[in-house]
Amino acid sequence: MTEPLIAILDDEPEIRNVLAEALSEAGFRTMTFGRASEFEASLKRCVPDVCLVDLGLPDRDGLLLVHRLALDSGAAIIIISGRAQVQDRVMGLELGADDYIIKPFEPAEIVARVRARLRKARQASERTTQIARFDGWTALFDSYTLVSDTGEQVSFSNAEGQVLRLFLERPHRLISRIQMQEALGGAAGESFDRAMDVRISRLRTKLGEDPKNPALIKTIYGAGYIFLGDVRWE
């Protein structure tokens, strides 16, 4: 079986080398890039399983690149950045990153986070059901698309899809913040909570929910969320 391919995008050669060595020793294939343009050109040939992306790139806004990857590639995205402010972490997660690690870091932690992302991706791929129908909508998880009964199509990101699947797999059940963190991964804390709030808000918008009185995704203040729709998997 071919080992997972990890893309490393960082403008500092030393960091690229350290990460590539640690991941190679852990049994992964790696490819490294110092510029966004080189990395984007490589996506035409192959899509990596996990992308490690620094935000401080010389030729592209790293956050914009993360957003495009989340929408187009389906790869897991881990941001590795020196930006430690909560708003930076929240923005990165909002735009579709699966995880956010602050520099300086231990290479062993990076390897562990990569393994965790691959494990979650493998668990998701083992689910044979990629289509869910609920309340006038069809969720197509293989193409990251919501289709309404009228034919309207709305795309969702990989990160939004993880939250949506969590709700659809547990309808009419309270899902606490702790359960969300355990299911979706990432470090618990203010940045994770705010990122979840934003992803849920975006899902509500895409589903045409009234933000003041949502009918499908209900907030139970101080406890978590409940998805009230009736779900049929195909």
Coordinates of C-alpha atoms in Angstrom, one line a residue:
M1 CA 0.0 0.0 0.0
T2 CA 1.3 3.4 -0.9
E3 CA 2.2 5.5 2.1
P4 CA 0.3 8.8 2.6
L5 CA 1.8 11.9 0.8
I6 CA 2.4 15.0 2.9
A7 CA 2.9 18.4 1.3
I8 CA 5.0 20.9 3.3
L9 CA 4.7 24.5 2.3
D10 CA 7.0 26.9 4.2
D11 CA 9.3 29.7 3.0
E12 CA 12.0 28.7 5.6
P13 CA 14.2 25.9 4.2
E14 CA 15.3 24.8 7.7
I15 CA 11.7 24.2 8.7
R16 CA 10.9 22.3 5.5
N17 CA 13.9 20.1 6.1
V18 CA 13.1 19.4 9.7
L19 CA 9.5 18.5 8.9
A20 CA 10.4 16.4 5.9
E21 CA 13.0 14.4 7.9
A22 CA 10.6 13.8 10.8
L23 CA 7.7 12.7 8.5
S24 CA 10.0 10.5 6.4
E25 CA 11.3 8.7 9.5
A26 CA 7.6 8.1 10.5
G27 CA 7.0 6.4 7.1
F28 CA 5.4 9.2 5.1
R29 CA 6.2 10.4 1.6
T30 CA 6.8 14.1 1.5
M31 CA 7.1 16.9 -1.0
T32 CA 8.3 20.4 0.0
F33 CA 7.7 23.9 -1.4
G34 CA 8.9 27.4 -0.6
R35 CA 6.4 29.3 -2.7
A36 CA 2.6 28.9 -3.2
S37 CA 2.9 29.0 -7.0
E38 CA 5.1 25.9 -7.0
F39 CA 2.7 24.1 -4.7
E40 CA -0.4 25.0 -6.7
A41 CA 1.3 23.8 -9.9
S42 CA 2.0 20.4 -8.2
L43 CA -1.7 20.0 -7.4
K44 CA -2.4 19.5 -11.2
R45 CA -0.3 16.3 -11.0
C46 CA -1.3 14.9 -7.6
V47 CA -3.2 15.9 -4.5
P48 CA -1.5 15.2 -1.2
D49 CA -3.3 13.5 1.7
V50 CA -2.3 16.3 4.2
C51 CA -1.0 19.8 3.5
L52 CA 1.1 21.6 6.1
V53 CA 0.8 25.3 5.3
D54 CA 2.6 28.3 6.7
L55 CA 0.7 31.5 6.5
G56 CA 3.7 33.8 5.8
L57 CA 4.3 32.9 2.2
P58 CA 6.3 35.3 -0.1
D59 CA 4.0 35.1 -3.1
R60 CA 0.5 34.4 -1.7
D61 CA -1.7 35.1 1.3
G62 CA -1.6 31.8 3.2
L63 CA -5.2 32.2 4.4
L64 CA -6.5 32.5 0.8
L65 CA -4.5 29.4 -0.1
V66 CA -6.0 27.5 2.8
H67 CA -9.5 28.6 1.7
R68 CA -9.0 27.4 -1.8
L69 CA -7.5 24.1 -0.7
A70 CA -10.5 23.5 1.6
L71 CA -12.9 24.1 -1.2
D72 CA -11.1 22.4 -4.0
S73 CA -8.7 19.6 -2.9
G74 CA -10.4 17.6 -0.2
A75 CA -7.0 17.2 1.5
A76 CA -6.6 17.6 5.2
I77 CA -5.0 21.0 6.0
I78 CA -2.9 21.8 9.0
I79 CA -1.7 25.4 9.4
I80 CA 1.8 25.9 11.0
S81 CA 2.3 29.5 11.8
G82 CA 4.0 31.9 14.1
R83 CA 0.8 33.9 14.3
A84 CA -0.4 33.1 17.8
Q85 CA -3.3 35.5 18.2
V86 CA -6.7 33.9 18.8
Q87 CA -8.2 35.8 15.8
D88 CA -5.6 34.3 13.5
R89 CA -6.3 30.8 14.7
V90 CA -10.1 31.3 14.4
M91 CA -9.7 32.8 10.9
G92 CA -7.6 29.8 9.8
L93 CA -10.1 27.3 11.1
E94 CA -13.0 29.3 9.7
L95 CA -11.5 29.2 6.2
G96 CA -11.3 25.5 6.2
A97 CA -8.2 24.3 8.0
D98 CA -8.5 21.2 10.1
D99 CA -5.9 22.1 12.6
Y100 CA -3.6 25.0 13.7
I101 CA -0.2 24.6 15.2
I102 CA 1.8 27.6 16.5
K103 CA 5.5 27.9 15.9
P104 CA 7.9 26.9 17.5
F105 CA 6.8 23.3 17.5
E106 CA 8.2 19.8 18.2
P107 CA 8.4 17.7 15.1
A108 CA 6.9 14.8 17.0
E109 CA 3.8 16.8 17.6
I110 CA 3.5 17.5 13.9
V111 CA 3.8 13.7 13.1
A112 CA 1.1 13.0 15.8
R113 CA -1.3 15.6 14.4
V114 CA -0.8 14.3 10.8
R115 CA -1.5 10.8 12.0
A116 CA -4.7 12.0 13.7
R117 CA -5.9 13.7 10.6
L118 CA -5.2 10.7 8.4
R119 CA -7.0 8.4 10.9
K120 CA -10.1 10.6 10.8
A121 CA -10.0 10.7 7.0
R122 CA -9.7 6.9 6.9
Q123 CA -12.7 6.5 9.2
A124 CA -14.7 8.8 7.1
S125 CA -13.8 7.0 3.9
E126 CA -14.8 3.7 5.4
R127 CA -18.4 5.0 5.6
T128 CA -20.0 3.8 2.4
T129 CA -22.9 6.3 2.8
Q130 CA -22.0 9.6 1.1
I131 CA -25.5 10.9 0.5
A132 CA -27.9 12.1 3.2
R133 CA -31.4 13.5 2.6
F134 CA -33.1 15.8 5.1
D135 CA -35.8 18.5 5.2
G136 CA -35.7 19.3 1.5
W137 CA -31.9 19.0 1.1
T138 CA -29.5 16.4 -0.2
A139 CA -26.0 16.4 1.2
L140 CA -23.4 14.9 -1.3
F141 CA -20.3 14.4 0.8
D142 CA -18.2 13.1 -2.1
S143 CA -18.6 16.4 -4.0
Y144 CA -19.0 18.7 -1.0
T145 CA -22.4 19.9 -2.3
L146 CA -25.8 20.6 -0.8
V147 CA -28.7 20.3 -3.3
S148 CA -32.2 21.6 -2.5
D149 CA -35.4 20.0 -3.7
T150 CA -35.7 22.9 -6.2
G151 CA -32.3 22.1 -7.7
E152 CA -30.3 24.9 -6.0
Q153 CA -26.7 23.8 -5.4
V154 CA -24.5 25.2 -2.6
S155 CA -21.0 24.1 -1.9
F156 CA -19.5 23.5 1.5
S157 CA -15.9 23.2 2.7
N158 CA -14.3 20.1 4.1
A159 CA -14.4 21.7 7.6
E160 CA -18.1 22.6 7.2
G161 CA -18.8 19.1 5.9
Q162 CA -17.2 17.5 9.0
V163 CA -19.6 19.5 11.2
L164 CA -22.6 18.7 9.0
R165 CA -21.9 15.0 9.0
L166 CA -21.6 15.0 12.8
F167 CA -25.1 16.5 13.0
L168 CA -26.6 14.2 10.4
E169 CA -25.2 11.1 12.0
R170 CA -26.7 12.1 15.4
P171 CA -30.1 13.8 14.7
H172 CA -32.3 14.7 17.6
R173 CA -29.5 14.2 20.1
L174 CA -27.6 16.8 22.1
I175 CA -24.0 17.3 20.9
S176 CA -21.9 19.1 23.5
R177 CA -18.8 21.2 22.8
I178 CA -16.6 18.5 24.3
Q179 CA -18.2 15.8 22.0
M180 CA -17.6 18.1 19.0
Q181 CA -14.0 18.6 20.0
E182 CA -13.5 14.8 20.5
A183 CA -15.1 14.0 17.2
L184 CA -13.5 16.6 15.0
G185 CA -10.1 16.9 16.7
G186 CA -8.1 20.1 17.3
A187 CA -7.2 21.7 20.6
A188 CA -10.1 22.6 22.9
G189 CA -10.4 26.2 23.9
E190 CA -11.7 29.6 22.8
S191 CA -10.4 29.4 19.2
F192 CA -12.0 26.0 18.7
D193 CA -15.3 27.1 20.1
R194 CA -15.4 30.3 18.0
A195 CA -14.5 28.3 14.9
M196 CA -17.3 25.9 15.5
D197 CA -19.7 28.8 16.0
V198 CA -18.7 30.3 12.6
R199 CA -18.9 26.9 10.8
I200 CA -22.4 26.3 12.2
S201 CA -23.5 29.9 11.3
R202 CA -22.3 29.3 7.7
L203 CA -24.2 26.0 7.5
R204 CA -27.3 27.7 8.8
T205 CA -26.9 30.3 6.1
K206 CA -26.4 27.8 3.4
L207 CA -29.5 25.8 4.6
G208 CA -31.6 29.0 4.5
E209 CA -32.1 29.1 8.2
D210 CA -33.5 32.1 10.0
P211 CA -30.4 33.2 12.1
K212 CA -32.7 34.4 15.0
N213 CA -34.8 31.2 15.0
P214 CA -33.1 28.3 13.2
A215 CA -35.3 25.3 12.7
L216 CA -32.7 22.6 12.0
I217 CA -29.6 23.4 14.0
K218 CA -30.7 24.5 17.5
T219 CA -28.4 26.0 20.0
I220 CA -28.9 24.8 23.6
Y221 CA -27.2 27.5 25.5
G222 CA -24.6 26.2 27.9
A223 CA -25.0 22.7 26.6
G224 CA -24.4 22.4 22.9
Y225 CA -26.4 21.8 19.7
I226 CA -29.2 19.6 18.5
F227 CA -30.0 18.8 14.8
L228 CA -33.8 18.5 14.5
G229 CA -34.2 17.3 11.0
D230 CA -35.2 13.8 10.0
V231 CA -32.2 12.2 8.1
R232 CA -32.2 9.3 5.6
W233 CA -28.8 8.0 4.4
E234 CA -28.3 6.4 1.0

